[in-house]
Amino acid sequence: MSNQVYANGMEISCKESTGKTICAFPDVCFTPPQTPATPPGVPLPYPNTGMSSDTTDGSKSVLISGQEIMLKNKSYFKKSTGDEAGCAPKKGFVNSSIQGKVYFTAWSMDVQIEGENAVRNLDQTTGNHACPNSNESAPWPFIAGEAIAPNGACHSAVTAMKDHCSSPTDTSDSCCAVPQRQCVMVPKRSDKSCCCPNHGTTGHHAIPKQEMCEEGSAGKRPLKGNEGYKHEDAPCVCAEGGSPGKRDGDGMVGSHGLFHNAYKQGRTLHLEQSQPWDYPSAKTVAAQSVSKETQCPVDCIEKQIAVYHDSRIKVVRVSKQYEFVDDV
């Protein structure tokens, strides 16, 4: 059950909440058998899961439902599970550990508890730590009861996937056959390993990186006020086509182009109505453009966009560099 205590519109993570990091992936661990060809064992990736009920070193004087609250760079979940099979002597590829701690890598920028930033549901995490460096190659959203509850933003997508997918980034045929699997947004740096082939393996930034960075910088020089933005870590929807204007043999634009066109149309309509083009507007248009071309609820997409961008983006612009293809 949700505790209904919020920071920036997201439920605060505490020991009493129902939050969990759902099957973060991949955590590479050495796995038996050990052979002359692979002396330390076979390196295999495992999904990691952590539970908020394992909260450790949380708040002391400020409590929710009588239990401690997660705090920036201080609190953690005392263990993660899912990599137990990686039990060769070397264990974790990076830290020689399994069932390590879960740490958060994002938090509220303006809500503090006992002088530390408050951690919220959907903030990003990494798992299997023996120290602040993790085995996982990329952080994954933290999903608490508020997001997957019957009235939660992503409940319908989670319900559609639960009987077919072993994790949010499962790329098996049975999981990828579920249309709502495309609702799981991934960091750009992980698109090739975490996107389903039938959805495409190009990560499309829901809010184009050019809109938040200097002209001609290829998304590498954020505008003043956006210094925390890194396009490699920003949420993407899986799309077909390496270029938004690329057409296949039948002359059709892939889904990457369709996402771009939908964003362009929404932005153009917004500007034609003489409305200011700011970050909240870009977030709304981005969520609507993804939802238009998928079977994903607008609020679920917007929630994922907000997790990364809300604390990092202050300014957006109408990028001249950002080119679009004609409607098809």
CSV table of C-alpha atoms in Angstrom, one decimal:
chain,number,residue,atom,x,y,z
A,1,MET,CA,0.0,0.0,0.0
A,2,SER,CA,1.2,3.5,-0.8
A,3,ASN,CA,2.2,5.7,2.1
A,4,GLN,CA,1.0,8.8,0.2
A,5,VAL,CA,3.9,11.0,1.3
A,6,TYR,CA,5.3,12.7,-1.7
A,7,ALA,CA,8.3,14.8,-2.9
A,8,ASN,CA,7.9,16.5,-6.3
A,9,GLY,CA,4.8,14.5,-6.9
A,10,MET,CA,6.5,11.1,-6.4
A,11,GLU,CA,6.2,8.8,-3.4
A,12,ILE,CA,9.1,9.0,-1.0
A,13,SER,CA,11.0,5.8,-0.6
A,14,CYS,CA,10.9,4.4,3.0
A,15,LYS,CA,11.3,1.0,4.7
A,16,GLU,CA,7.5,0.7,5.1
A,17,SER,CA,6.7,1.3,1.4
A,18,THR,CA,6.1,-1.4,-1.2
A,19,GLY,CA,8.8,-0.2,-3.5
A,20,LYS,CA,11.2,-2.4,-5.4
A,21,THR,CA,13.8,-2.2,-8.2
A,22,ILE,CA,12.4,-4.6,-10.6
A,23,CYS,CA,14.9,-7.0,-12.3
A,24,ALA,CA,17.6,-4.4,-13.0
A,25,PHE,CA,19.7,-5.9,-15.8
A,26,PRO,CA,22.4,-6.8,-16.5
A,27,ASP,CA,24.5,-7.7,-13.5
A,28,VAL,CA,27.3,-9.9,-15.0
A,29,CYS,CA,28.6,-12.6,-12.7
A,30,PHE,CA,30.9,-15.6,-13.2
A,31,THR,CA,28.9,-18.8,-13.3
A,32,PRO,CA,30.0,-22.5,-13.1
A,33,PRO,CA,31.3,-24.5,-14.8
A,34,GLN,CA,34.9,-23.5,-14.5
A,35,THR,CA,36.8,-25.0,-17.5
A,36,PRO,CA,40.3,-24.6,-18.9
A,37,ALA,CA,38.8,-22.2,-21.5
A,38,THR,CA,37.0,-20.2,-18.8
A,39,PRO,CA,39.0,-20.6,-15.5
A,40,PRO,CA,36.9,-18.1,-13.5
A,41,GLY,CA,33.6,-19.5,-14.8
A,42,VAL,CA,31.3,-18.3,-17.6
A,43,PRO,CA,30.3,-14.6,-17.4
A,44,LEU,CA,26.5,-14.4,-17.6
A,45,PRO,CA,24.1,-11.4,-17.0
A,46,TYR,CA,21.5,-11.7,-14.3
A,47,PRO,CA,18.5,-9.4,-13.4
A,48,ASN,CA,18.7,-7.9,-10.0
A,49,THR,CA,15.8,-7.0,-7.7
A,50,GLY,CA,15.9,-5.0,-4.4
A,51,MET,CA,13.1,-4.3,-1.9
A,52,SER,CA,12.4,-1.1,0.0
A,53,SER,CA,11.7,-3.2,3.1
A,54,ASP,CA,15.5,-3.8,3.2
A,55,THR,CA,16.2,0.0,3.7
A,56,THR,CA,19.3,0.5,5.8
A,57,ASP,CA,20.9,3.7,7.4
A,58,GLY,CA,17.9,5.8,6.7
A,59,SER,CA,16.5,8.8,8.6
A,60,LYS,CA,16.6,8.8,12.4
A,61,SER,CA,14.1,11.5,13.6
A,62,VAL,CA,11.8,11.9,10.6
A,63,LEU,CA,9.8,8.7,9.9
A,64,ILE,CA,7.0,7.5,7.6
A,65,SER,CA,4.6,5.0,9.2
A,66,GLY,CA,7.1,4.7,12.0
A,67,GLN,CA,9.9,3.6,9.7
A,68,GLU,CA,13.1,5.1,8.4
A,69,ILE,CA,13.3,7.1,5.1
A,70,MET,CA,15.8,6.7,2.3
A,71,LEU,CA,18.4,9.5,2.0
A,72,LYS,CA,20.8,10.6,-0.7
A,73,ASN,CA,24.2,8.8,-0.7
A,74,LYS,CA,23.6,7.5,2.8
A,75,SER,CA,20.8,4.9,2.7
A,76,TYR,CA,20.7,1.7,0.7
A,77,PHE,CA,18.8,-1.6,0.4
A,78,LYS,CA,20.9,-4.0,2.2
A,79,LYS,CA,20.8,-6.7,-0.5
A,80,SER,CA,19.7,-7.4,-4.0
A,81,THR,CA,18.6,-10.8,-5.4
A,82,GLY,CA,18.6,-12.5,-8.7
A,83,ASP,CA,22.3,-13.2,-9.3
A,84,GLU,CA,22.7,-16.2,-6.9
A,85,ALA,CA,23.6,-18.6,-9.8
A,86,GLY,CA,26.7,-16.5,-10.4
A,87,CYS,CA,28.4,-18.5,-7.6
A,88,ALA,CA,31.8,-19.2,-9.1
A,89,PRO,CA,34.6,-18.0,-6.8
A,90,LYS,CA,35.1,-14.7,-8.6
A,91,LYS,CA,31.3,-14.0,-8.5
A,92,GLY,CA,30.5,-10.5,-9.7
A,93,PHE,CA,32.4,-9.3,-12.7
A,94,VAL,CA,33.3,-5.9,-11.2
A,95,ASN,CA,33.1,-6.3,-7.4
A,96,SER,CA,33.5,-10.1,-6.8
A,97,SER,CA,30.1,-10.0,-5.0
A,98,ILE,CA,26.6,-11.3,-5.4
A,99,GLN,CA,23.5,-10.2,-3.5
A,100,GLY,CA,25.1,-6.8,-2.9
A,101,LYS,CA,23.5,-3.6,-1.8
A,102,VAL,CA,21.2,-1.3,-3.9
A,103,TYR,CA,22.0,2.4,-4.1
A,104,PHE,CA,20.1,5.2,-5.6
A,105,THR,CA,21.7,7.5,-8.3
A,106,ALA,CA,18.9,10.1,-8.4
A,107,TRP,CA,16.8,12.0,-5.8
A,108,SER,CA,14.8,15.1,-5.2
A,109,MET,CA,16.8,18.3,-5.8
A,110,ASP,CA,14.8,20.5,-3.5
A,111,VAL,CA,13.2,18.3,-0.8
A,112,GLN,CA,15.5,17.4,2.1
A,113,ILE,CA,15.1,15.2,5.1
A,114,GLU,CA,17.5,15.6,8.0
A,115,GLY,CA,19.7,17.7,5.7
A,116,GLU,CA,19.9,15.1,2.9
A,117,ASN,CA,18.0,14.9,-0.4
A,118,ALA,CA,14.9,12.7,-0.3
A,119,VAL,CA,14.8,9.6,-2.4
A,120,ARG,CA,11.6,8.9,-4.3
A,121,ASN,CA,9.8,6.2,-6.2
A,122,LEU,CA,11.0,6.0,-9.9
A,123,ASP,CA,14.4,7.5,-8.9
A,124,GLN,CA,17.2,5.5,-10.6
A,125,THR,CA,19.1,2.8,-8.8
A,126,THR,CA,22.0,0.4,-9.3
A,127,GLY,CA,22.4,-3.0,-7.6
A,128,ASN,CA,24.8,-5.6,-6.3
A,129,HIS,CA,27.2,-3.1,-4.7
A,130,ALA,CA,30.2,-4.0,-2.5
A,131,CYS,CA,31.0,-0.3,-2.6
A,132,PRO,CA,29.6,2.8,-4.4
A,133,ASN,CA,30.5,1.2,-7.7
A,134,SER,CA,28.1,-1.4,-9.0
A,135,ASN,CA,28.2,-4.4,-11.3
A,136,GLU,CA,25.3,-3.2,-13.4
A,137,SER,CA,26.1,-1.4,-16.6
A,138,ALA,CA,23.3,1.2,-16.3
A,139,PRO,CA,20.8,2.4,-13.7
A,140,TRP,CA,17.1,1.5,-13.9
A,141,PRO,CA,13.9,3.2,-12.7
A,142,PHE,CA,12.8,2.6,-9.2
A,143,ILE,CA,9.1,1.6,-9.3
A,144,ALA,CA,7.1,1.9,-6.1
A,145,GLY,CA,3.5,0.9,-5.3
A,146,GLU,CA,2.2,4.4,-6.5
A,147,ALA,CA,3.3,3.7,-10.1
A,148,ILE,CA,2.0,0.1,-10.4
A,149,ALA,CA,-1.0,0.3,-8.1
A,150,PRO,CA,-4.5,-0.1,-9.8
A,151,ASN,CA,-4.6,3.6,-10.4
A,152,GLY,CA,-0.9,4.0,-11.1
A,153,ALA,CA,0.5,5.5,-14.3
A,154,CYS,CA,2.1,2.3,-15.6
A,155,HIS,CA,-0.3,-0.3,-14.1
A,156,SER,CA,-1.9,-1.3,-17.4
A,157,ALA,CA,1.5,-1.9,-19.0
A,158,VAL,CA,2.8,-3.9,-16.0
A,159,THR,CA,-0.4,-6.0,-16.0
A,160,ALA,CA,-0.1,-6.8,-19.8
A,161,MET,CA,3.6,-7.8,-19.3
A,162,LYS,CA,3.5,-9.7,-16.0
A,163,ASP,CA,2.6,-13.2,-17.5
A,164,HIS,CA,5.0,-13.0,-20.4
A,165,CYS,CA,8.1,-11.1,-19.2
A,166,SER,CA,10.7,-12.2,-16.6
A,167,SER,CA,11.9,-8.5,-16.3
A,168,PRO,CA,11.1,-5.1,-17.7
A,169,THR,CA,13.9,-5.6,-20.2
A,170,ASP,CA,13.3,-9.2,-21.1
A,171,THR,CA,14.0,-9.6,-24.8
A,172,SER,CA,12.5,-13.1,-25.2
A,173,ASP,CA,10.1,-13.7,-28.1
A,174,SER,CA,7.2,-14.1,-25.7
A,175,CYS,CA,7.9,-10.9,-23.9
A,176,CYS,CA,8.6,-8.9,-27.0
A,177,ALA,CA,5.3,-10.0,-28.5
A,178,VAL,CA,3.5,-7.9,-25.8
A,179,PRO,CA,2.9,-4.5,-27.4
A,180,GLN,CA,3.2,-2.8,-24.0
A,181,ARG,CA,6.8,-4.0,-23.7
A,182,GLN,CA,7.7,-0.9,-25.8
A,183,CYS,CA,6.4,1.2,-22.9
A,184,VAL,CA,9.6,0.4,-20.9
A,185,MET,CA,11.9,3.3,-21.7
A,186,VAL,CA,15.7,2.6,-21.6
A,187,PRO,CA,18.8,4.8,-21.3
A,188,LYS,CA,20.3,5.6,-24.7
A,189,ARG,CA,23.5,3.8,-23.8
A,190,SER,CA,21.6,0.5,-23.3
A,191,ASP,CA,19.3,0.5,-26.3
A,192,LYS,CA,21.1,-2.2,-28.2
A,193,SER,CA,21.0,-4.7,-25.3
A,194,CYS,CA,17.6,-3.8,-23.8
A,195,CYS,CA,15.3,-3.1,-26.8
A,196,CYS,CA,13.3,-5.9,-28.5
A,197,PRO,CA,14.3,-6.5,-32.1
A,198,ASN,CA,10.7,-6.3,-33.3
A,199,HIS,CA,10.4,-2.8,-31.8
A,200,GLY,CA,13.7,-1.7,-33.1
A,201,THR,CA,17.0,-1.3,-31.3
A,202,THR,CA,17.5,2.5,-31.8
A,203,GLY,CA,16.8,4.5,-28.7
A,204,HIS,CA,14.7,7.5,-29.6
A,205,HIS,CA,15.0,10.4,-27.1
A,206,ALA,CA,11.4,11.3,-26.3
A,207,ILE,CA,12.6,14.9,-25.9
A,208,PRO,CA,15.2,15.4,-28.6
A,209,LYS,CA,18.6,16.0,-27.1
A,210,GLN,CA,19.1,19.0,-29.5
A,211,GLU,CA,16.3,20.8,-27.8
A,212,MET,CA,18.2,20.9,-24.5
A,213,CYS,CA,21.8,21.4,-25.8
A,214,GLU,CA,23.7,24.0,-27.8
A,215,GLU,CA,23.3,24.1,-31.5
A,216,GLY,CA,25.7,21.9,-33.4
A,217,SER,CA,26.9,20.1,-30.2
A,218,ALA,CA,25.3,16.7,-31.0
A,219,GLY,CA,23.7,16.8,-27.6
A,220,LYS,CA,27.1,17.1,-25.8
A,221,ARG,CA,26.9,20.7,-24.5
A,222,PRO,CA,23.8,21.2,-22.4
A,223,LEU,CA,22.3,24.7,-22.3
A,224,LYS,CA,22.9,26.8,-19.2
A,225,GLY,CA,20.6,25.4,-16.5
A,226,ASN,CA,20.7,21.9,-18.0
A,227,GLU,CA,24.3,21.0,-16.8
A,228,GLY,CA,23.2,17.7,-15.3
A,229,TYR,CA,21.9,16.4,-18.6
A,230,LYS,CA,23.7,13.5,-20.4
A,231,HIS,CA,21.9,12.2,-23.5
A,232,GLU,CA,23.4,8.7,-23.0
A,233,ASP,CA,21.5,8.4,-19.7
A,234,ALA,CA,18.2,10.0,-20.9
A,235,PRO,CA,15.1,7.9,-21.3
A,236,CYS,CA,14.4,6.6,-24.8
A,237,VAL,CA,11.7,4.6,-26.5
A,238,CYS,CA,12.8,1.7,-28.7
A,239,ALA,CA,12.4,2.5,-32.4
A,240,GLU,CA,13.2,1.1,-35.8
A,241,GLY,CA,15.6,2.9,-38.1
A,242,GLY,CA,19.0,4.5,-37.3
A,243,SER,CA,18.0,7.8,-38.8
A,244,PRO,CA,14.6,9.5,-38.5
A,245,GLY,CA,14.5,10.1,-42.3
A,246,LYS,CA,15.6,6.7,-43.4
A,247,ARG,CA,13.1,4.8,-45.5
A,248,ASP,CA,12.9,1.0,-46.1
A,249,GLY,CA,12.6,-0.8,-49.4
A,250,ASP,CA,8.9,0.1,-49.6
A,251,GLY,CA,9.5,3.8,-49.2
A,252,MET,CA,8.1,3.8,-45.6
A,253,VAL,CA,9.7,5.6,-42.7
A,254,GLY,CA,10.5,3.4,-39.7
A,255,SER,CA,9.0,4.0,-36.3
A,256,HIS,CA,11.9,6.3,-35.5
A,257,GLY,CA,10.7,8.7,-38.1
A,258,LEU,CA,7.1,8.4,-36.9
A,259,PHE,CA,8.1,9.4,-33.4
A,260,HIS,CA,10.0,12.4,-34.8
A,261,ASN,CA,7.1,13.4,-36.9
A,262,ALA,CA,4.6,13.1,-34.0
A,263,TYR,CA,6.8,15.3,-31.9
A,264,LYS,CA,7.2,17.9,-34.7
A,265,GLN,CA,3.4,18.0,-35.2
A,266,GLY,CA,2.8,18.5,-31.4
A,267,ARG,CA,5.4,21.2,-31.1
A,268,THR,CA,4.2,23.0,-34.2
A,269,LEU,CA,0.6,23.0,-33.0
A,270,HIS,CA,1.8,24.3,-29.6
A,271,LEU,CA,3.7,27.2,-31.2
A,272,GLU,CA,0.9,28.1,-33.6
A,273,GLN,CA,-1.3,28.7,-30.5
A,274,SER,CA,1.3,31.3,-29.3
A,275,GLN,CA,2.1,29.2,-26.2
A,276,PRO,CA,5.6,29.5,-24.7
A,277,TRP,CA,7.9,26.6,-25.5
A,278,ASP,CA,9.3,25.5,-22.2
A,279,TYR,CA,10.3,22.2,-20.5
A,280,PRO,CA,6.8,21.3,-19.2
A,281,SER,CA,5.5,21.8,-22.7
A,282,ALA,CA,8.2,19.7,-24.3
A,283,LYS,CA,7.6,16.9,-21.7
A,284,THR,CA,3.9,16.9,-22.5
A,285,VAL,CA,4.4,16.9,-26.3
A,286,ALA,CA,7.1,14.2,-26.0
A,287,ALA,CA,4.8,11.9,-24.0
A,288,GLN,CA,1.9,12.4,-26.4
A,289,SER,CA,4.1,11.7,-29.4
A,290,VAL,CA,5.3,8.4,-28.0
A,291,SER,CA,1.8,7.4,-26.9
A,292,LYS,CA,0.4,8.2,-30.3
A,293,GLU,CA,2.7,5.7,-32.1
A,294,THR,CA,2.5,2.9,-29.4
A,295,GLN,CA,0.0,1.3,-27.0
A,296,CYS,CA,1.5,3.1,-24.1
A,297,PRO,CA,-0.5,5.4,-21.7
A,298,VAL,CA,0.5,9.0,-21.9
A,299,ASP,CA,0.9,9.4,-18.2
A,300,CYS,CA,3.2,6.3,-18.0
A,301,ILE,CA,5.5,7.7,-20.6
A,302,GLU,CA,5.5,11.2,-19.0
A,303,LYS,CA,6.3,9.7,-15.6
A,304,GLN,CA,9.4,8.0,-17.0
A,305,ILE,CA,10.5,11.2,-18.8
A,306,ALA,CA,10.0,13.2,-15.6
A,307,VAL,CA,12.2,10.8,-13.6
A,308,TYR,CA,15.3,11.8,-15.5
A,309,HIS,CA,14.5,15.3,-16.8
A,310,ASP,CA,12.7,17.0,-13.9
A,311,SER,CA,15.8,17.5,-11.8
A,312,ARG,CA,18.1,18.2,-14.7
A,313,ILE,CA,16.3,20.4,-17.3
A,314,LYS,CA,15.4,24.0,-16.9
A,315,VAL,CA,15.6,25.3,-20.5
A,316,VAL,CA,14.5,23.9,-23.9
A,317,ARG,CA,14.7,25.6,-27.3
A,318,VAL,CA,13.3,25.1,-30.8
A,319,SER,CA,16.3,23.5,-32.4
A,320,LYS,CA,17.1,24.4,-36.0
A,321,GLN,CA,19.4,21.4,-36.2
A,322,TYR,CA,16.5,19.0,-35.3
A,323,GLU,CA,15.3,17.9,-38.8
A,324,PHE,CA,12.1,16.0,-39.5
A,325,VAL,CA,10.8,13.9,-42.4
A,326,ASP,CA,7.6,14.4,-44.2
A,327,ASP,CA,4.5,12.7,-43.0
A,328,VAL,CA,3.8,9.2,-44.4
